[in-house]
PDB file of C-alpha atoms in Angstrom:
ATOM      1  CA  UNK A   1     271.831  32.858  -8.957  1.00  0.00           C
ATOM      2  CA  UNK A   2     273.684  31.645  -5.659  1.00  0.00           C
ATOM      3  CA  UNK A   3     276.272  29.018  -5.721  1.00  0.00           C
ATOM      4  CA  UNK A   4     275.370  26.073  -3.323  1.00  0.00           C
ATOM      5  CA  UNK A   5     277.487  24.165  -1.429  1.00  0.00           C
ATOM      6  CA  UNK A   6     278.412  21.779  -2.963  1.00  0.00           C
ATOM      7  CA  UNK A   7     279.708  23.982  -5.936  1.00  0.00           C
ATOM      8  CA  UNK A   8     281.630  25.832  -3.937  1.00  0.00           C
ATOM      9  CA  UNK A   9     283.422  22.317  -2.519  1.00  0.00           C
ATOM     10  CA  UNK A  10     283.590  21.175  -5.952  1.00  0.00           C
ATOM     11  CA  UNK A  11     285.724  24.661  -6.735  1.00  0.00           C
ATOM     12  CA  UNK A  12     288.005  24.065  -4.225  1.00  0.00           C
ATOM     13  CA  UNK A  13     288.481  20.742  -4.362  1.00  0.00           C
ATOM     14  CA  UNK A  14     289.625  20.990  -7.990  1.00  0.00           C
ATOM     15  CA  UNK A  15     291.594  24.302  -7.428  1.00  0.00           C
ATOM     16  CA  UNK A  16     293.431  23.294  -4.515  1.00  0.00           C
ATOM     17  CA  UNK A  17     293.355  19.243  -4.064  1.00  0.00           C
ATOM     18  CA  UNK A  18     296.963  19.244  -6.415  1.00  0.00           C
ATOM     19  CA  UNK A  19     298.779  21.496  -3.950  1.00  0.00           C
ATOM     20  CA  UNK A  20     297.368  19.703  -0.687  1.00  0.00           C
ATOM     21  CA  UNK A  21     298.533  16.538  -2.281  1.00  0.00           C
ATOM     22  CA  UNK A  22     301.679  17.708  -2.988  1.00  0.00           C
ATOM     23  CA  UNK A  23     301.872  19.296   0.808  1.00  0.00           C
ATOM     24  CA  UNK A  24     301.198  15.871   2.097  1.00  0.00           C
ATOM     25  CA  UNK A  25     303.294  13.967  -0.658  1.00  0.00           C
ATOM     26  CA  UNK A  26     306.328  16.228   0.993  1.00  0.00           C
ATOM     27  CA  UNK A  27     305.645  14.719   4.635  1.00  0.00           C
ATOM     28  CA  UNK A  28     303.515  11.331   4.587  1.00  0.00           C
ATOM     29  CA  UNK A  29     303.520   8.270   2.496  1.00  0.00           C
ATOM     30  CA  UNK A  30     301.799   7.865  -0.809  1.00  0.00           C
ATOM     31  CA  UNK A  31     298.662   6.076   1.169  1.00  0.00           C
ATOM     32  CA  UNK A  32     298.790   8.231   4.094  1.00  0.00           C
ATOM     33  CA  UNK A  33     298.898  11.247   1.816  1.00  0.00           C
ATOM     34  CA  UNK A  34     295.241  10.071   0.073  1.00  0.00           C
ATOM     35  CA  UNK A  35     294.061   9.848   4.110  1.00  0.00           C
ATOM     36  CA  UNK A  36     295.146  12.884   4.827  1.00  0.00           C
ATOM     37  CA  UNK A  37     294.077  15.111   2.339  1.00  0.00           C
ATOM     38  CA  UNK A  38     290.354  12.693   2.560  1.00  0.00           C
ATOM     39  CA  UNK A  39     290.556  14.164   5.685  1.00  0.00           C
ATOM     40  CA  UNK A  40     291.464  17.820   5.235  1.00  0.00           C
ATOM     41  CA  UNK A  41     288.375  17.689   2.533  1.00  0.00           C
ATOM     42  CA  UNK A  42     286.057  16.634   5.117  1.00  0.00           C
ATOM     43  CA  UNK A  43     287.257  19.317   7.505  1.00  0.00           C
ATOM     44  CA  UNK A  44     286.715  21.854   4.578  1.00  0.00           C
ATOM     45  CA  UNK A  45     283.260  20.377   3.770  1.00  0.00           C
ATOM     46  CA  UNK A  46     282.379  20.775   7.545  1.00  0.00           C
ATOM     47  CA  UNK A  47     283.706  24.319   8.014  1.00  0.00           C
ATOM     48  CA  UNK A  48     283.015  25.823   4.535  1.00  0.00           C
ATOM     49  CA  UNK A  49     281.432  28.592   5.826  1.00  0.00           C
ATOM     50  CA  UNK A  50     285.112  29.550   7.333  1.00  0.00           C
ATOM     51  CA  UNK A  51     286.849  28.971   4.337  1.00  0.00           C
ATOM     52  CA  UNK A  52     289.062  32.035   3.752  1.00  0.00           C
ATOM     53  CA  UNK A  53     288.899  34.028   0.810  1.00  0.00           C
ATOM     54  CA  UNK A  54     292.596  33.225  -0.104  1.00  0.00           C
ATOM     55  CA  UNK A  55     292.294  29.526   1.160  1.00  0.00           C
ATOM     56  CA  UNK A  56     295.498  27.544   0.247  1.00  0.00           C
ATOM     57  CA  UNK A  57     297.717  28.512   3.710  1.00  0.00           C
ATOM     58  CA  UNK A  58     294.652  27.520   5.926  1.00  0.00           C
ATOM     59  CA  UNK A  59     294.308  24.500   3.980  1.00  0.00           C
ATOM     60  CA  UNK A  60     298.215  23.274   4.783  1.00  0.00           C
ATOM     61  CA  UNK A  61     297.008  24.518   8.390  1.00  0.00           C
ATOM     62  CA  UNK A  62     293.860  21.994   8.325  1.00  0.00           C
ATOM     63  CA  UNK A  63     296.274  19.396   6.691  1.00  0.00           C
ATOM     64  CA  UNK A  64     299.327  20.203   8.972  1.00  0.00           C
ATOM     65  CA  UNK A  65     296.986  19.916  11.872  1.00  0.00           C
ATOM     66  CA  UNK A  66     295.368  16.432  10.542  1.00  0.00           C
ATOM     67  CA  UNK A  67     298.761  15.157  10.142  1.00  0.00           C
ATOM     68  CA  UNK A  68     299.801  15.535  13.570  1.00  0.00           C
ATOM     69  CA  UNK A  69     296.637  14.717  15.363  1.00  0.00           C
ATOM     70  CA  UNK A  70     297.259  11.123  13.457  1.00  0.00           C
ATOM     71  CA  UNK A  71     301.166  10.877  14.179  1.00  0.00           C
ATOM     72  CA  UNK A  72     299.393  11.657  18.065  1.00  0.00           C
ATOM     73  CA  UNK A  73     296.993   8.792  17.924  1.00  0.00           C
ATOM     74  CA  UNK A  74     299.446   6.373  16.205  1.00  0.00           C
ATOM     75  CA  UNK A  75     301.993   7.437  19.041  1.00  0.00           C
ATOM     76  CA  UNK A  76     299.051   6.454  21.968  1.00  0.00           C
ATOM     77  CA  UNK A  77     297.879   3.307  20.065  1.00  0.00           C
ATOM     78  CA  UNK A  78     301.424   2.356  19.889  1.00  0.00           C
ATOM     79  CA  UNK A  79     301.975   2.811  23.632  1.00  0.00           C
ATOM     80  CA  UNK A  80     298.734   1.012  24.193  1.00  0.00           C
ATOM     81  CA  UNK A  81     299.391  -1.469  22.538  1.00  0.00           C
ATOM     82  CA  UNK A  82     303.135  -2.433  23.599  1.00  0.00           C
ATOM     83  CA  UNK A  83     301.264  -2.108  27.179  1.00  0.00           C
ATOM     84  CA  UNK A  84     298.350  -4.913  26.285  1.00  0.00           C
ATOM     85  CA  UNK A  85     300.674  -7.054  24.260  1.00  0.00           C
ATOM     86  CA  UNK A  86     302.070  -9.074  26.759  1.00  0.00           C
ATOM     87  CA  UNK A  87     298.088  -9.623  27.342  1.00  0.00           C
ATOM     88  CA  UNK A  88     296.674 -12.288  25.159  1.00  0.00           C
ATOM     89  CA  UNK A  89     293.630 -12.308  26.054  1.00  0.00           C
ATOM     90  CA  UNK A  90     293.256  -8.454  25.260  1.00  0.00           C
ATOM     91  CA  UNK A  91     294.551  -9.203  22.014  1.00  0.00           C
ATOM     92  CA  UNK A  92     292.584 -12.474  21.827  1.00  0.00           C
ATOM     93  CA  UNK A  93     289.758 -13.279  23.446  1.00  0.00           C
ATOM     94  CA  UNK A  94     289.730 -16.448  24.901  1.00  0.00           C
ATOM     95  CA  UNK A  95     293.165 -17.031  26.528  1.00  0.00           C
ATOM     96  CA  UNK A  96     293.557 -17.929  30.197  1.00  0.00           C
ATOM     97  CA  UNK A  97     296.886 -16.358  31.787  1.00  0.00           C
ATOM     98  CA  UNK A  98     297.756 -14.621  34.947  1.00  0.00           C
ATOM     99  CA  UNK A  99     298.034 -11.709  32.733  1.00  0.00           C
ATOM    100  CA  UNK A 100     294.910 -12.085  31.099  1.00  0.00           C
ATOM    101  CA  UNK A 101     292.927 -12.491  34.344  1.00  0.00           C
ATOM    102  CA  UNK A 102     294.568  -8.911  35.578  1.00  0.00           C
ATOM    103  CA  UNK A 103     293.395  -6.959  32.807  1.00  0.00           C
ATOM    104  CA  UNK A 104     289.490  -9.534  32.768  1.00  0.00           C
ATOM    105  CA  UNK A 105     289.515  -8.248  36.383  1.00  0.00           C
ATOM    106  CA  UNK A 106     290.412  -4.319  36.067  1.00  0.00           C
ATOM    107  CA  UNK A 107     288.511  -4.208  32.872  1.00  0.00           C
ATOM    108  CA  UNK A 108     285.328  -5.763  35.193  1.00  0.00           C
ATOM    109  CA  UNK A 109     285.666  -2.614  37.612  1.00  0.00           C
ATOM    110  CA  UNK A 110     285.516  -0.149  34.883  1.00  0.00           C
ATOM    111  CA  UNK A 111     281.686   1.098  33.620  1.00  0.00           C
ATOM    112  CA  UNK A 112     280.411  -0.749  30.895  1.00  0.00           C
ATOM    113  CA  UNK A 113     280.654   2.389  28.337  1.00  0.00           C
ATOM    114  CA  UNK A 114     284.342   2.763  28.942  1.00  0.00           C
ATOM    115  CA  UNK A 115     284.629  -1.188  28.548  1.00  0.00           C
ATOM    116  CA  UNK A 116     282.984  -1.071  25.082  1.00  0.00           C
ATOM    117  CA  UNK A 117     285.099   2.012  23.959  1.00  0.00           C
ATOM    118  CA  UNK A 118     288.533  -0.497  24.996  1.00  0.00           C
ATOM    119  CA  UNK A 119     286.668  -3.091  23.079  1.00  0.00           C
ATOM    120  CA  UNK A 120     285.967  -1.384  19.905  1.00  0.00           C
ATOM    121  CA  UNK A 121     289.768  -0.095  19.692  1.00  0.00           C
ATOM    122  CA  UNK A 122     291.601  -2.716  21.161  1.00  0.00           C
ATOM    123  CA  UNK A 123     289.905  -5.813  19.749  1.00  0.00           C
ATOM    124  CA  UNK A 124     287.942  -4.361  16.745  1.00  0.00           C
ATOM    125  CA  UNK A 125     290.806  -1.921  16.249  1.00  0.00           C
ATOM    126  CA  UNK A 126     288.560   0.922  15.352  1.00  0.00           C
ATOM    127  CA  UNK A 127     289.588   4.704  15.446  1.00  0.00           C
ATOM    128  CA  UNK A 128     288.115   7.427  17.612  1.00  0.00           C
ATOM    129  CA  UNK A 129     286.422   8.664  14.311  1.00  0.00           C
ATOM    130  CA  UNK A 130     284.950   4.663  13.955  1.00  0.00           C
ATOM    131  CA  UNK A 131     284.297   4.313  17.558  1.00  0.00           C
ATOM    132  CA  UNK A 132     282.493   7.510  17.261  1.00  0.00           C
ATOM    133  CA  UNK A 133     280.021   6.540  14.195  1.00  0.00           C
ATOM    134  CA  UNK A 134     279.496   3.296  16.348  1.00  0.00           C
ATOM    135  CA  UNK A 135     278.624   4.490  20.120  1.00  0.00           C
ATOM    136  CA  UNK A 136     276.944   7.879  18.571  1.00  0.00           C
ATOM    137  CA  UNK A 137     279.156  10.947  19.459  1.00  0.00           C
ATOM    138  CA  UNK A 138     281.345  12.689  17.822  1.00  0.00           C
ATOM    139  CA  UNK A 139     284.831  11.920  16.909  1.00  0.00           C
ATOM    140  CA  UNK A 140     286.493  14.277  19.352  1.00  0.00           C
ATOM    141  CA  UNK A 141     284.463  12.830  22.462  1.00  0.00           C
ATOM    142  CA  UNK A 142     284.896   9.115  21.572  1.00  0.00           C
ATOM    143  CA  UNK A 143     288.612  10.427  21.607  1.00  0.00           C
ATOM    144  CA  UNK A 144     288.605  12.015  24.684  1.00  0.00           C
ATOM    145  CA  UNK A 145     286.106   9.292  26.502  1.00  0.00           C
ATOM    146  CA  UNK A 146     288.842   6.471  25.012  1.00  0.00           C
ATOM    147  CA  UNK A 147     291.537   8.656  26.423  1.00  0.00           C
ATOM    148  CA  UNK A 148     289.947   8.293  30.010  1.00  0.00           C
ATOM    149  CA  UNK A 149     288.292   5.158  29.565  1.00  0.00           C
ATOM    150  CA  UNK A 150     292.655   4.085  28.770  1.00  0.00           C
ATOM    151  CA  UNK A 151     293.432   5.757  31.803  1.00  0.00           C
ATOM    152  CA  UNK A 152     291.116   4.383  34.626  1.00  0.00           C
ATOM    153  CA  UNK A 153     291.813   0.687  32.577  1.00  0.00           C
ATOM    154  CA  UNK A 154     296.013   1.735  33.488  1.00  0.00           C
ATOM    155  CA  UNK A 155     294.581   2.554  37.243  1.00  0.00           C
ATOM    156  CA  UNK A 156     292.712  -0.389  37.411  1.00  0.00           C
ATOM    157  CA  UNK A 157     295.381  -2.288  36.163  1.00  0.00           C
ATOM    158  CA  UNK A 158     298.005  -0.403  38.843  1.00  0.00           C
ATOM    159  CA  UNK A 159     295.890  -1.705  41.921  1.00  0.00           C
ATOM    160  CA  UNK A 160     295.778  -5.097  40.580  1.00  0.00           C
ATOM    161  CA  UNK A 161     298.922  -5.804  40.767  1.00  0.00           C
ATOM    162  CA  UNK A 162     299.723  -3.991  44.113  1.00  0.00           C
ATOM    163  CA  UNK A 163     299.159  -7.397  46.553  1.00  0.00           C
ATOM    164  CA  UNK A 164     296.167  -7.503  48.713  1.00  0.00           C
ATOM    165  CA  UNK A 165     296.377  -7.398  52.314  1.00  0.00           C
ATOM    166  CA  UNK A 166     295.117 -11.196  53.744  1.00  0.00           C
ATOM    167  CA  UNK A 167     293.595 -11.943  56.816  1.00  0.00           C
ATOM    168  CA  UNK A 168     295.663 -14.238  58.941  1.00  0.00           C
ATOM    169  CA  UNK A 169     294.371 -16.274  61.705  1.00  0.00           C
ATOM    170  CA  UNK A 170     295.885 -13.579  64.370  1.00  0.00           C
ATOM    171  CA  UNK A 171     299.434 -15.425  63.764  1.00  0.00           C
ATOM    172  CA  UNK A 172     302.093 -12.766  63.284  1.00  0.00           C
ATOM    173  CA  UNK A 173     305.566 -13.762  60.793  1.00  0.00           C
TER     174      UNK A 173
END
């Protein structure tokens, strides 16, 4: 009789969940250690058919690489963030500022798709993974689409504060 699945998950997961725990123990925090090795079990679940036979050093590979993808996305939320702090209505909808009216106006030029991606992380302050479950992709293309969607919002953002030319009535300063 053939072991399904789900077994097979169930082996692993009780063989080798102490050790990735302990791996992550060694480099994350006692909460970010549950995440992560969450994570690395969903990675296994989705790629059990290229589980090796002697699993444990691809598992620290999944976890290592899990690890750093999130120390990645903390890094760009962080510099997102410190960029859209200073703009309150961003933050909170609602606010009237000079600021505010920038980022109203260069959010306004971008598609709508890209404008609900900022929304969902910025105000909602979803993950890619989130964002993904909510606009119907995957995780790695609501990250990459957020990724762009970030950078034509820092464009957008770039020509709005570069002054306009005016029309004068022919007078010259």
């Amino acid at each position: 009789m053939a072991i399904t699945d789900e077994e097979r998950f169930a082996a692993l997961f009780r063989a080798y969940q102490p050790a990735v725990m302990r791996y992550a123990l060694r480099r994350v925090d006692v909460v970010d250690a549950d995440d992560l090795v969450a994570q690395t079990f969903l990675t296994v679940w989705r790629k059990l058919d290229q589980v090796p036979k002697d699993p444990l050093p691809w598992l620290y590979g999944v976890t290592r690489h899990t690890m750093l993808d999130g120390f990645r996305e903390r890094e760009r939320r962080g510099r997102l963030h410190g960029r859209l702090s200073a703009v309150a209505d961003f933050v909170a909808p609602g606010v009237d500022s000079d600021a505010a009216l920038d980022v109203r106006r260069a959010l306004a030029q971008l598609k709508e798709s890209d404008q609900e991606l900022l929304r969902l992380s910025a105000w909602e302050d979803l993950h890619p993974a989130e964002i993904a479950r909510v606009v119907g992709c995957s995780a790695a293309t609501a990250a990459v689409r957020l990724h762009r969607a970030r950078r034509r919002l820092a464009a957008a953002l770039g020509s709005a504060a570069t002054p306009q030319p005016t029309l004068t009535s022919g007078v010259r300063p």
